[in-house]
Amino acid sequence: MARKTIRRLGELVLVLLIVGAGTFALMDLMPGDPAVVVLGEGHTEQEYAAKREEMGLNDPISVRFADWLASAVTGDFGVSFIPPHHEVSGRIAAALPVSVELAALGLLMALVIAVPLAMWSAYHAGGRVDRLVSAGTFGVLSLPSFLAGMLLIMVFANGLGWFPRAEWVRLSESVGDNLYHAFLPALTIALVEAAMFTRVLRGDLIATLQEDYILASKAKGMPPVHVLVRDALRPSSFSLITLLGISLGRLIGSTVIVEYLFSLPGMGTLIISAADEGDVPTVQGAVLVIALIYVLANALIDLSYGYLDPRIRRAHV
Amino acid sequence: MSSKRWLRGAAGALAVVALTAACTSGGSGDGQSKAQPQATYKVGMIGTDSGGTPVKGGTLTFSTYTEAGLLDPAQTIVAGSTGGIEMAAVYDVLLRWDSASGEVVPQLAKDMKASDDNKTWTLTLREGVKFSDGKPLDAEAVKWSIERYVDKGGDDAMLWKRNVEAVETPDDLTVVFKLKKGWADFDFMLTGGLGMIVAKSADAGKEFKPVGAGAFTFGSYKPKEEMILNAREDYWDGRPNLDKIRITYIADPNAALDTLKSGQTQVGFFRDPLVVQKALDAGYHGFMNMVALGNVAVINAAKGRPGADARVRQAMFHAINPDVIYQRAYSGVLQGSSEIFPSFSRWHTGTKPLAYDPDKAKQLLEQAKADGFDGKIKYLDAQDPASQATALAIKAMLESVGFQVELDLVRTPTDQITRVAAKRDYDMSGWGLSWREAGPYGRMFTTLHSEGNATVGMATTPEMDALIEEFQGAATPEEQRAVMARIQEQWNKDVPALVFGPMPEFVAWPKTVHGVEGTVNSMILLDDAWIGQ
């Protein structure tokens, strides 16, 4: 187990190095001049050239990457090109909790919706409710998240006025207000994720319910809830947990549309606005942090398999 | 059978909901075929303030789409869309432009007077005005702040250096500006960034701290989230009615309008013509600014570029019908115009621009082709829906008279600025020259005078230079308008850019918000604002 953990950590470092180098190279290839971003328009070519020199942009890319990496490993991603030139790590520290909370709440809502639905569908596979759930999940999966968000806004914010249309309140300021502002965006995320989880878990549960030990459990007279929750759910959760890990990493950086629709100050907004403004250090730092979360989440998921199935744990002893 | 009915019902319901949502979505890219009524656009206040006894207290939440994290007038473009409203609240302005009279009137300063030849301007300060750090706002403080602005290269710094010979402070309450030549509109310079007086203590620490003599003080700033400004007890004109101003950043203009309608915000800044129209239709009061030359295509006249030949530039101008562009890009909610200052403006002279005349365009193009021009031109613009629609309309109209147009749509505004302003690597590009209704001289000089720093490669001529300088020296508005008419005539000859029309900027608020004053560059002043029932 320890060997496996060390190997996973090594892979993690390698992945981060590749992501960091890739992002750095891509940002370098992007059109747009960082000197123009910093100085703005209306300056002479000499002034732009001097700024490029000052920013070290005339150094070879390998030198610049090495400098950046040396700082990045200490958590220093430099300062934003955009006034008031805040430290990138500070901007990430402000945006990350928003995205993490949104992703976590969205996934939690998705699980609350998906697990009972999947269990019901699997237990009554082929029945009317199962077919309705299948059709419903297909429908939701085919619904783009921007459309789902707009529908929720139209009904619950603009129509009924139950939830705010935009903005964000920090958890540290007010838990109630925070949840009130987070509910609709999280639900927008949850809808698609719930549909995906339901389909995956339903399929695995149907397979598990064919196992002999389930038959034995039923033969012993165990009620359906016991069979489903105690006997079938845990061994059917591998795909769901894998999906959960991938979703967590993916959602933290890719809730751009939801963040835009609801004007939320998360990582998606940070990266997109930084890319639009040509704020290279912010994009590089934010992408690296998301990659770190992504690989960490997936490493933890891999390690959790051993807990879920003792056979896997023993195989690595 | 019954389950099939269920499925059909569910699918039908989903389709109806999706269709409804699609029909109600907004934004620049939607509704291209919608027929919208023409709005009555004007510069100035929209709606009448019903007045009443000011209500003390409350927080006014103002939504804007761009954030100015650094409230330093020397390092930020001072306009309503880029933090100007926040900065005016913190620093106040020495003078303000009154949109009703078109005059510059005192605000933080007591008075501003010109000598007969407009070469010496005397600014008189109010007694007892203090910065929020307790230090007096005296003549030395004004001089220091202006010098700081010029040293840091603020937006109007070059114009200032070119025109101001000396700044003298004969006593604590008097500042004398000695100009190199007469300038009748010099007072406009103190309505923007130069008129926002920064306290010395703002630069005392490692980082800039916004300290001014305005009605509010800087409270806090959370990037992409909000900025809080707090009322100042010792403001020279008495404590403001509002307790706080909260600035929130909402990028989607439709969402910003929704939050205004829901009462979540009390003031919104809009510049998307479709959303401006929606706000006007909804009956909001507000302050409207029409930005002349806000929507143009600049033409690179550098040697070797197609635009180096004046006939090619004129052919392009004759080939473009601006109404088609506004119809395609903004569903026709606003009328296009080839005039520098269309009819809404006090600078409108009636002098005709080059007409939309495809036959004339073909003729000029043939002449240029006979002299070796291959007819090929690249058009550069951004990728947002309005820019894409504009680019396609331009391509269609230019190709109909014989040009071959290649579109080059770049991903971000930064890419476009780099190509146009820094590298001048373009033939023709979508752009905004933004000549200001309040005082157009500054932008006229920077964008069209051969010594301007924002000409971006457009054709500049000694004749236009002379007219711009003549406009600066004109002593009365009548004289200025006469020169403006000749500038339009010269524009028709030089064709530095294709003119599509103005762009609106609307700061909107409901009838319950009172006491707001509009000023230059779409900025509003909130020192007397209050929220009623």
PDB file of N, CA and C in Angstrom, chain A residues 30-33 36-37 41-43 45 48 83-84 86 91 128 131-132 135 139 147 150-151 153-154 158 164-168 170 173 181 260-261 263 265 269-270 273 275-278, chain B residues 2-3 6-7 14 17-18 20-22 24-25 61 69-70 221-225 246 248-255 258-259 264-265 411-415 417-418 421-423 431 453:
ATOM      1  N   MET A  30       0.340  32.141 -27.332  1.00  0.00           N
ATOM      2  CA  MET A  30      -0.864  32.937 -27.554  1.00  0.00           C
ATOM      3  C   MET A  30      -0.527  34.295 -28.153  1.00  0.00           C
ATOM      4  N   PRO A  31      -1.385  34.781 -29.087  1.00  0.00           N
ATOM      5  CA  PRO A  31      -1.141  36.135 -29.576  1.00  0.00           C
ATOM      6  C   PRO A  31      -1.390  37.156 -28.463  1.00  0.00           C
ATOM      7  N   GLY A  32      -0.934  38.365 -28.645  1.00  0.00           N
ATOM      8  CA  GLY A  32      -1.105  39.369 -27.581  1.00  0.00           C
ATOM      9  C   GLY A  32       0.224  39.563 -26.874  1.00  0.00           C
ATOM     10  N   ASP A  33       0.516  40.800 -26.560  1.00  0.00           N
ATOM     11  CA  ASP A  33       1.801  41.144 -25.987  1.00  0.00           C
ATOM     12  C   ASP A  33       1.629  41.504 -24.508  1.00  0.00           C
ATOM     13  N   VAL A  36       1.866  45.098 -23.636  1.00  0.00           N
ATOM     14  CA  VAL A  36       0.678  45.913 -23.932  1.00  0.00           C
ATOM     15  C   VAL A  36      -0.348  45.762 -22.811  1.00  0.00           C
ATOM     16  N   VAL A  37      -0.446  44.539 -22.282  1.00  0.00           N
ATOM     17  CA  VAL A  37      -1.391  44.302 -21.181  1.00  0.00           C
ATOM     18  C   VAL A  37      -1.025  45.178 -19.986  1.00  0.00           C
ATOM     19  N   GLU A  41      -2.747  50.757 -24.125  1.00  0.00           N
ATOM     20  CA  GLU A  41      -2.454  51.307 -25.455  1.00  0.00           C
ATOM     21  C   GLU A  41      -1.910  52.725 -25.334  1.00  0.00           C
ATOM     22  N   GLY A  42      -1.437  53.236 -26.476  1.00  0.00           N
ATOM     23  CA  GLY A  42      -1.021  54.638 -26.514  1.00  0.00           C
ATOM     24  C   GLY A  42       0.425  54.880 -26.106  1.00  0.00           C
ATOM     25  N   HIS A  43       1.266  53.821 -26.125  1.00  0.00           N
ATOM     26  CA  HIS A  43       2.681  54.023 -25.807  1.00  0.00           C
ATOM     27  C   HIS A  43       3.529  53.774 -27.051  1.00  0.00           C
ATOM     28  N   GLU A  45       6.675  52.247 -29.366  1.00  0.00           N
ATOM     29  CA  GLU A  45       7.259  50.904 -29.524  1.00  0.00           C
ATOM     30  C   GLU A  45       8.463  50.746 -28.587  1.00  0.00           C
ATOM     31  N   TYR A  48       7.212  49.878 -25.143  1.00  0.00           N
ATOM     32  CA  TYR A  48       6.804  48.470 -25.080  1.00  0.00           C
ATOM     33  C   TYR A  48       8.039  47.557 -25.037  1.00  0.00           C
ATOM     34  N   PRO A  83      -3.796  45.836 -12.996  1.00  0.00           N
ATOM     35  CA  PRO A  83      -3.862  46.600 -11.743  1.00  0.00           C
ATOM     36  C   PRO A  83      -5.048  46.142 -10.903  1.00  0.00           C
ATOM     37  N   PRO A  84      -4.949  46.101  -9.602  1.00  0.00           N
ATOM     38  CA  PRO A  84      -3.860  46.589  -8.750  1.00  0.00           C
ATOM     39  C   PRO A  84      -2.732  45.584  -8.526  1.00  0.00           C
ATOM     40  N   HIS A  86      -2.413  42.371  -7.811  1.00  0.00           N
ATOM     41  CA  HIS A  86      -2.457  41.493  -6.644  1.00  0.00           C
ATOM     42  C   HIS A  86      -1.605  40.247  -6.893  1.00  0.00           C
ATOM     43  N   ARG A  91      -5.322  35.792  -5.377  1.00  0.00           N
ATOM     44  CA  ARG A  91      -6.522  35.749  -6.235  1.00  0.00           C
ATOM     45  C   ARG A  91      -7.062  34.320  -6.294  1.00  0.00           C
ATOM     46  N   ARG A 128     -42.061   0.638 -15.028  1.00  0.00           N
ATOM     47  CA  ARG A 128     -42.478   1.957 -15.526  1.00  0.00           C
ATOM     48  C   ARG A 128     -41.581   3.075 -14.982  1.00  0.00           C
ATOM     49  N   ARG A 131     -38.148   3.070 -16.564  1.00  0.00           N
ATOM     50  CA  ARG A 131     -38.131   3.639 -17.914  1.00  0.00           C
ATOM     51  C   ARG A 131     -38.283   5.174 -17.872  1.00  0.00           C
ATOM     52  N   LEU A 132     -39.086   5.633 -16.946  1.00  0.00           N
ATOM     53  CA  LEU A 132     -39.261   7.081 -16.806  1.00  0.00           C
ATOM     54  C   LEU A 132     -37.950   7.743 -16.357  1.00  0.00           C
ATOM     55  N   ALA A 135     -35.559   7.778 -19.289  1.00  0.00           N
ATOM     56  CA  ALA A 135     -35.901   8.841 -20.248  1.00  0.00           C
ATOM     57  C   ALA A 135     -35.535  10.209 -19.664  1.00  0.00           C
ATOM     58  N   GLY A 139     -32.844  12.917 -21.044  1.00  0.00           N
ATOM     59  CA  GLY A 139     -33.288  14.284 -21.344  1.00  0.00           C
ATOM     60  C   GLY A 139     -32.395  15.307 -20.687  1.00  0.00           C
ATOM     61  N   LEU A 147     -28.465  26.058 -20.593  1.00  0.00           N
ATOM     62  CA  LEU A 147     -29.917  26.071 -20.762  1.00  0.00           C
ATOM     63  C   LEU A 147     -30.598  25.705 -19.436  1.00  0.00           C
ATOM     64  N   MET A 150     -30.402  28.687 -17.283  1.00  0.00           N
ATOM     65  CA  MET A 150     -31.347  29.741 -17.690  1.00  0.00           C
ATOM     66  C   MET A 150     -32.780  29.378 -17.308  1.00  0.00           C
ATOM     67  N   LEU A 151     -33.105  28.102 -17.422  1.00  0.00           N
ATOM     68  CA  LEU A 151     -34.455  27.668 -17.034  1.00  0.00           C
ATOM     69  C   LEU A 151     -34.676  27.888 -15.537  1.00  0.00           C
ATOM     70  N   ILE A 153     -33.095  29.988 -13.633  1.00  0.00           N
ATOM     71  CA  ILE A 153     -33.141  31.441 -13.387  1.00  0.00           C
ATOM     72  C   ILE A 153     -34.516  31.985 -13.740  1.00  0.00           C
ATOM     73  N   MET A 154     -35.002  31.538 -14.900  1.00  0.00           N
ATOM     74  CA  MET A 154     -36.286  32.045 -15.385  1.00  0.00           C
ATOM     75  C   MET A 154     -37.409  31.726 -14.392  1.00  0.00           C
ATOM     76  N   ASN A 158     -36.162  34.939 -11.661  1.00  0.00           N
ATOM     77  CA  ASN A 158     -36.942  36.026 -12.287  1.00  0.00           C
ATOM     78  C   ASN A 158     -38.444  35.828 -12.101  1.00  0.00           C
ATOM     79  N   PRO A 164     -31.782  34.586  -5.477  1.00  0.00           N
ATOM     80  CA  PRO A 164     -31.173  35.745  -6.142  1.00  0.00           C
ATOM     81  C   PRO A 164     -30.720  35.395  -7.554  1.00  0.00           C
ATOM     82  N   ARG A 165     -30.704  36.399  -8.414  1.00  0.00           N
ATOM     83  CA  ARG A 165     -30.335  36.200  -9.819  1.00  0.00           C
ATOM     84  C   ARG A 165     -28.821  36.085  -9.987  1.00  0.00           C
ATOM     85  N   ALA A 166     -28.082  36.796  -9.160  1.00  0.00           N
ATOM     86  CA  ALA A 166     -26.627  36.824  -9.328  1.00  0.00           C
ATOM     87  C   ALA A 166     -25.969  37.111  -7.979  1.00  0.00           C
ATOM     88  N   GLU A 167     -24.672  37.153  -8.003  1.00  0.00           N
ATOM     89  CA  GLU A 167     -23.827  37.520  -6.852  1.00  0.00           C
ATOM     90  C   GLU A 167     -23.544  36.341  -5.916  1.00  0.00           C
ATOM     91  N   TRP A 168     -22.661  36.620  -4.994  1.00  0.00           N
ATOM     92  CA  TRP A 168     -22.149  35.588  -4.105  1.00  0.00           C
ATOM     93  C   TRP A 168     -21.952  36.159  -2.715  1.00  0.00           C
ATOM     94  N   ARG A 170     -19.975  35.164   0.841  1.00  0.00           N
ATOM     95  CA  ARG A 170     -18.988  34.215   1.368  1.00  0.00           C
ATOM     96  C   ARG A 170     -19.535  33.445   2.565  1.00  0.00           C
ATOM     97  N   GLU A 173     -19.141  35.055   5.838  1.00  0.00           N
ATOM     98  CA  GLU A 173     -19.975  36.212   6.166  1.00  0.00           C
ATOM     99  C   GLU A 173     -21.316  35.784   6.751  1.00  0.00           C
ATOM    100  N   HIS A 181     -27.546  31.963  -1.791  1.00  0.00           N
ATOM    101  CA  HIS A 181     -26.968  32.380  -3.071  1.00  0.00           C
ATOM    102  C   HIS A 181     -26.400  31.197  -3.856  1.00  0.00           C
ATOM    103  N   TYR A 260     -20.607  32.330 -14.944  1.00  0.00           N
ATOM    104  CA  TYR A 260     -20.963  33.499 -15.756  1.00  0.00           C
ATOM    105  C   TYR A 260     -22.451  33.824 -15.605  1.00  0.00           C
ATOM    106  N   LEU A 261     -23.286  32.766 -15.693  1.00  0.00           N
ATOM    107  CA  LEU A 261     -24.738  32.986 -15.606  1.00  0.00           C
ATOM    108  C   LEU A 261     -25.126  33.646 -14.293  1.00  0.00           C
ATOM    109  N   SER A 263     -22.927  35.176 -12.180  1.00  0.00           N
ATOM    110  CA  SER A 263     -21.906  36.167 -11.785  1.00  0.00           C
ATOM    111  C   SER A 263     -21.204  35.773 -10.486  1.00  0.00           C
ATOM    112  N   PRO A 265     -17.694  34.633  -8.378  1.00  0.00           N
ATOM    113  CA  PRO A 265     -16.255  34.888  -8.480  1.00  0.00           C
ATOM    114  C   PRO A 265     -15.402  33.639  -8.280  1.00  0.00           C
ATOM    115  N   THR A 269     -14.391  31.882 -13.664  1.00  0.00           N
ATOM    116  CA  THR A 269     -14.411  33.316 -13.976  1.00  0.00           C
ATOM    117  C   THR A 269     -12.988  33.876 -13.958  1.00  0.00           C
ATOM    118  N   LEU A 270     -12.213  33.448 -12.961  1.00  0.00           N
ATOM    119  CA  LEU A 270     -10.844  33.945 -12.825  1.00  0.00           C
ATOM    120  C   LEU A 270     -10.021  33.598 -14.070  1.00  0.00           C
ATOM    121  N   SER A 273     -11.503  35.365 -17.405  1.00  0.00           N
ATOM    122  CA  SER A 273     -11.234  36.809 -17.486  1.00  0.00           C
ATOM    123  C   SER A 273      -9.733  37.058 -17.600  1.00  0.00           C
ATOM    124  N   ALA A 275      -7.551  35.084 -19.051  1.00  0.00           N
ATOM    125  CA  ALA A 275      -7.158  34.753 -20.433  1.00  0.00           C
ATOM    126  C   ALA A 275      -7.578  35.877 -21.375  1.00  0.00           C
ATOM    127  N   ASP A 276      -8.762  36.432 -21.153  1.00  0.00           N
ATOM    128  CA  ASP A 276      -9.242  37.533 -21.998  1.00  0.00           C
ATOM    129  C   ASP A 276      -8.374  38.771 -21.842  1.00  0.00           C
ATOM    130  N   GLU A 277      -7.921  39.008 -20.610  1.00  0.00           N
ATOM    131  CA  GLU A 277      -7.128  40.215 -20.344  1.00  0.00           C
ATOM    132  C   GLU A 277      -5.643  40.013 -20.634  1.00  0.00           C
ATOM    133  N   GLY A 278      -5.278  38.776 -20.979  1.00  0.00           N
ATOM    134  CA  GLY A 278      -3.864  38.494 -21.231  1.00  0.00           C
ATOM    135  C   GLY A 278      -3.049  38.435 -19.960  1.00  0.00           C
TER     136      GLY A 278
ATOM    137  N   SER B   2     -49.539   2.998 -21.660  1.00  0.00           N
ATOM    138  CA  SER B   2     -49.594   4.189 -20.805  1.00  0.00           C
ATOM    139  C   SER B   2     -48.196   4.757 -20.557  1.00  0.00           C
ATOM    140  N   SER B   3     -47.187   3.840 -20.462  1.00  0.00           N
ATOM    141  CA  SER B   3     -45.836   4.359 -20.242  1.00  0.00           C
ATOM    142  C   SER B   3     -45.343   5.154 -21.444  1.00  0.00           C
ATOM    143  N   TRP B   6     -46.638   8.558 -21.088  1.00  0.00           N
ATOM    144  CA  TRP B   6     -45.818   9.272 -20.092  1.00  0.00           C
ATOM    145  C   TRP B   6     -44.570   9.861 -20.753  1.00  0.00           C
ATOM    146  N   LEU B   7     -43.916   8.976 -21.523  1.00  0.00           N
ATOM    147  CA  LEU B   7     -42.663   9.408 -22.162  1.00  0.00           C
ATOM    148  C   LEU B   7     -42.914  10.543 -23.140  1.00  0.00           C
ATOM    149  N   LEU B  14     -40.478  18.903 -21.967  1.00  0.00           N
ATOM    150  CA  LEU B  14     -39.077  19.330 -22.050  1.00  0.00           C
ATOM    151  C   LEU B  14     -38.867  20.246 -23.256  1.00  0.00           C
ATOM    152  N   VAL B  17     -40.387  23.680 -22.594  1.00  0.00           N
ATOM    153  CA  VAL B  17     -39.563  24.463 -21.663  1.00  0.00           C
ATOM    154  C   VAL B  17     -38.317  24.975 -22.370  1.00  0.00           C
ATOM    155  N   ALA B  18     -37.679  24.092 -23.160  1.00  0.00           N
ATOM    156  CA  ALA B  18     -36.458  24.486 -23.862  1.00  0.00           C
ATOM    157  C   ALA B  18     -36.750  25.601 -24.863  1.00  0.00           C
ATOM    158  N   THR B  20     -39.217  27.761 -24.758  1.00  0.00           N
ATOM    159  CA  THR B  20     -39.528  28.994 -24.021  1.00  0.00           C
ATOM    160  C   THR B  20     -38.245  29.680 -23.595  1.00  0.00           C
ATOM    161  N   ALA B  21     -37.320  28.868 -23.078  1.00  0.00           N
ATOM    162  CA  ALA B  21     -36.059  29.453 -22.611  1.00  0.00           C
ATOM    163  C   ALA B  21     -35.305  30.074 -23.768  1.00  0.00           C
ATOM    164  N   ALA B  22     -35.276  29.370 -24.899  1.00  0.00           N
ATOM    165  CA  ALA B  22     -34.553  29.892 -26.056  1.00  0.00           C
ATOM    166  C   ALA B  22     -35.158  31.211 -26.512  1.00  0.00           C
ATOM    167  N   THR B  24     -36.649  33.384 -24.663  1.00  0.00           N
ATOM    168  CA  THR B  24     -36.506  34.477 -23.698  1.00  0.00           C
ATOM    169  C   THR B  24     -35.059  34.853 -23.456  1.00  0.00           C
ATOM    170  N   SER B  25     -34.120  34.142 -24.087  1.00  0.00           N
ATOM    171  CA  SER B  25     -32.717  34.472 -23.829  1.00  0.00           C
ATOM    172  C   SER B  25     -32.379  35.800 -24.471  1.00  0.00           C
ATOM    173  N   THR B  61     -26.457  49.722  -4.088  1.00  0.00           N
ATOM    174  CA  THR B  61     -25.651  48.713  -4.789  1.00  0.00           C
ATOM    175  C   THR B  61     -25.655  49.023  -6.276  1.00  0.00           C
ATOM    176  N   GLY B  69      -9.878  47.634  -9.838  1.00  0.00           N
ATOM    177  CA  GLY B  69      -9.389  47.284  -8.507  1.00  0.00           C
ATOM    178  C   GLY B  69      -8.510  48.371  -7.939  1.00  0.00           C
ATOM    179  N   LEU B  70      -7.841  49.108  -8.830  1.00  0.00           N
ATOM    180  CA  LEU B  70      -6.915  50.149  -8.388  1.00  0.00           C
ATOM    181  C   LEU B  70      -7.584  51.495  -8.609  1.00  0.00           C
ATOM    182  N   TYR B 221     -12.223  45.741  -0.933  1.00  0.00           N
ATOM    183  CA  TYR B 221     -12.322  45.293  -2.320  1.00  0.00           C
ATOM    184  C   TYR B 221     -12.040  43.799  -2.384  1.00  0.00           C
ATOM    185  N   LYS B 222     -12.978  43.069  -2.961  1.00  0.00           N
ATOM    186  CA  LYS B 222     -12.770  41.639  -3.209  1.00  0.00           C
ATOM    187  C   LYS B 222     -12.850  41.438  -4.710  1.00  0.00           C
ATOM    188  N   PRO B 223     -11.731  41.062  -5.362  1.00  0.00           N
ATOM    189  CA  PRO B 223     -11.736  40.918  -6.813  1.00  0.00           C
ATOM    190  C   PRO B 223     -12.874  40.026  -7.299  1.00  0.00           C
ATOM    191  N   LYS B 224     -13.492  40.432  -8.391  1.00  0.00           N
ATOM    192  CA  LYS B 224     -14.589  39.714  -9.052  1.00  0.00           C
ATOM    193  C   LYS B 224     -15.846  39.653  -8.184  1.00  0.00           C
ATOM    194  N   GLU B 225     -15.830  40.309  -7.027  1.00  0.00           N
ATOM    195  CA  GLU B 225     -16.957  40.201  -6.115  1.00  0.00           C
ATOM    196  C   GLU B 225     -17.584  41.559  -5.824  1.00  0.00           C
ATOM    197  N   ARG B 246     -22.094  50.057  -2.595  1.00  0.00           N
ATOM    198  CA  ARG B 246     -21.533  48.720  -2.825  1.00  0.00           C
ATOM    199  C   ARG B 246     -21.464  48.518  -4.335  1.00  0.00           C
ATOM    200  N   THR B 248     -20.787  46.030  -7.373  1.00  0.00           N
ATOM    201  CA  THR B 248     -20.731  44.590  -7.627  1.00  0.00           C
ATOM    202  C   THR B 248     -20.497  44.372  -9.123  1.00  0.00           C
ATOM    203  N   TYR B 249     -19.829  43.280  -9.461  1.00  0.00           N
ATOM    204  CA  TYR B 249     -19.400  43.068 -10.851  1.00  0.00           C
ATOM    205  C   TYR B 249     -20.207  41.951 -11.497  1.00  0.00           C
ATOM    206  N   ILE B 250     -21.029  42.330 -12.472  1.00  0.00           N
ATOM    207  CA  ILE B 250     -21.856  41.347 -13.172  1.00  0.00           C
ATOM    208  C   ILE B 250     -21.546  41.462 -14.664  1.00  0.00           C
ATOM    209  N   ALA B 251     -20.888  40.440 -15.180  1.00  0.00           N
ATOM    210  CA  ALA B 251     -20.407  40.519 -16.566  1.00  0.00           C
ATOM    211  C   ALA B 251     -21.544  40.428 -17.582  1.00  0.00           C
ATOM    212  N   ASP B 252     -22.551  39.629 -17.298  1.00  0.00           N
ATOM    213  CA  ASP B 252     -23.646  39.437 -18.248  1.00  0.00           C
ATOM    214  C   ASP B 252     -24.625  40.616 -18.129  1.00  0.00           C
ATOM    215  N   PRO B 253     -24.760  41.448 -19.177  1.00  0.00           N
ATOM    216  CA  PRO B 253     -25.620  42.634 -19.055  1.00  0.00           C
ATOM    217  C   PRO B 253     -27.079  42.283 -18.787  1.00  0.00           C
ATOM    218  N   ASN B 254     -27.529  41.143 -19.307  1.00  0.00           N
ATOM    219  CA  ASN B 254     -28.916  40.739 -19.042  1.00  0.00           C
ATOM    220  C   ASN B 254     -29.108  40.396 -17.564  1.00  0.00           C
ATOM    221  N   ALA B 255     -28.107  39.748 -16.981  1.00  0.00           N
ATOM    222  CA  ALA B 255     -28.177  39.431 -15.545  1.00  0.00           C
ATOM    223  C   ALA B 255     -28.165  40.725 -14.737  1.00  0.00           C
ATOM    224  N   ASP B 258     -31.556  42.106 -14.850  1.00  0.00           N
ATOM    225  CA  ASP B 258     -32.448  41.308 -13.995  1.00  0.00           C
ATOM    226  C   ASP B 258     -32.282  41.676 -12.521  1.00  0.00           C
ATOM    227  N   THR B 259     -31.031  41.872 -12.104  1.00  0.00           N
ATOM    228  CA  THR B 259     -30.800  42.208 -10.691  1.00  0.00           C
ATOM    229  C   THR B 259     -31.352  43.595 -10.365  1.00  0.00           C
ATOM    230  N   GLN B 264     -32.284  43.824  -6.320  1.00  0.00           N
ATOM    231  CA  GLN B 264     -31.024  43.383  -5.708  1.00  0.00           C
ATOM    232  C   GLN B 264     -29.949  44.467  -5.868  1.00  0.00           C
ATOM    233  N   THR B 265     -30.011  45.218  -6.982  1.00  0.00           N
ATOM    234  CA  THR B 265     -29.131  46.369  -7.169  1.00  0.00           C
ATOM    235  C   THR B 265     -30.011  47.599  -7.414  1.00  0.00           C
ATOM    236  N   ARG B 411      -9.230  36.442 -30.669  1.00  0.00           N
ATOM    237  CA  ARG B 411      -9.974  35.895 -29.545  1.00  0.00           C
ATOM    238  C   ARG B 411     -10.287  36.921 -28.458  1.00  0.00           C
ATOM    239  N   THR B 412      -9.353  37.779 -28.170  1.00  0.00           N
ATOM    240  CA  THR B 412      -9.566  38.666 -27.022  1.00  0.00           C
ATOM    241  C   THR B 412      -9.317  40.132 -27.404  1.00  0.00           C
ATOM    242  N   PRO B 413      -9.892  41.061 -26.637  1.00  0.00           N
ATOM    243  CA  PRO B 413      -9.613  42.478 -26.881  1.00  0.00           C
ATOM    244  C   PRO B 413      -8.119  42.800 -26.781  1.00  0.00           C
ATOM    245  N   THR B 414      -7.430  42.085 -25.890  1.00  0.00           N
ATOM    246  CA  THR B 414      -5.988  42.329 -25.743  1.00  0.00           C
ATOM    247  C   THR B 414      -5.258  42.015 -27.043  1.00  0.00           C
ATOM    248  N   ASP B 415      -5.648  40.910 -27.683  1.00  0.00           N
ATOM    249  CA  ASP B 415      -5.010  40.560 -28.965  1.00  0.00           C
ATOM    250  C   ASP B 415      -5.233  41.677 -29.982  1.00  0.00           C
ATOM    251  N   ILE B 417      -5.907  44.879 -29.382  1.00  0.00           N
ATOM    252  CA  ILE B 417      -5.156  46.090 -29.009  1.00  0.00           C
ATOM    253  C   ILE B 417      -3.682  45.926 -29.399  1.00  0.00           C
ATOM    254  N   THR B 418      -3.146  44.717 -29.144  1.00  0.00           N
ATOM    255  CA  THR B 418      -1.743  44.473 -29.494  1.00  0.00           C
ATOM    256  C   THR B 418      -1.529  44.682 -30.987  1.00  0.00           C
ATOM    257  N   ALA B 421      -2.899  48.826 -31.778  1.00  0.00           N
ATOM    258  CA  ALA B 421      -2.269  49.970 -31.107  1.00  0.00           C
ATOM    259  C   ALA B 421      -0.766  49.794 -30.924  1.00  0.00           C
ATOM    260  N   ALA B 422      -0.334  48.572 -30.625  1.00  0.00           N
ATOM    261  CA  ALA B 422       1.088  48.392 -30.335  1.00  0.00           C
ATOM    262  C   ALA B 422       1.880  48.056 -31.586  1.00  0.00           C
ATOM    263  N   LYS B 423       1.393  47.103 -32.374  1.00  0.00           N
ATOM    264  CA  LYS B 423       2.188  46.664 -33.524  1.00  0.00           C
ATOM    265  C   LYS B 423       1.731  47.277 -34.847  1.00  0.00           C
ATOM    266  N   TRP B 431     -13.009  49.358 -34.045  1.00  0.00           N
ATOM    267  CA  TRP B 431     -12.332  50.163 -33.010  1.00  0.00           C
ATOM    268  C   TRP B 431     -13.306  51.173 -32.425  1.00  0.00           C
ATOM    269  N   ASN B 453      -1.095  60.296 -29.433  1.00  0.00           N
ATOM    270  CA  ASN B 453      -0.506  58.992 -29.103  1.00  0.00           C
ATOM    271  C   ASN B 453      -1.474  57.825 -29.329  1.00  0.00           C
TER     272      ASN B 453
END
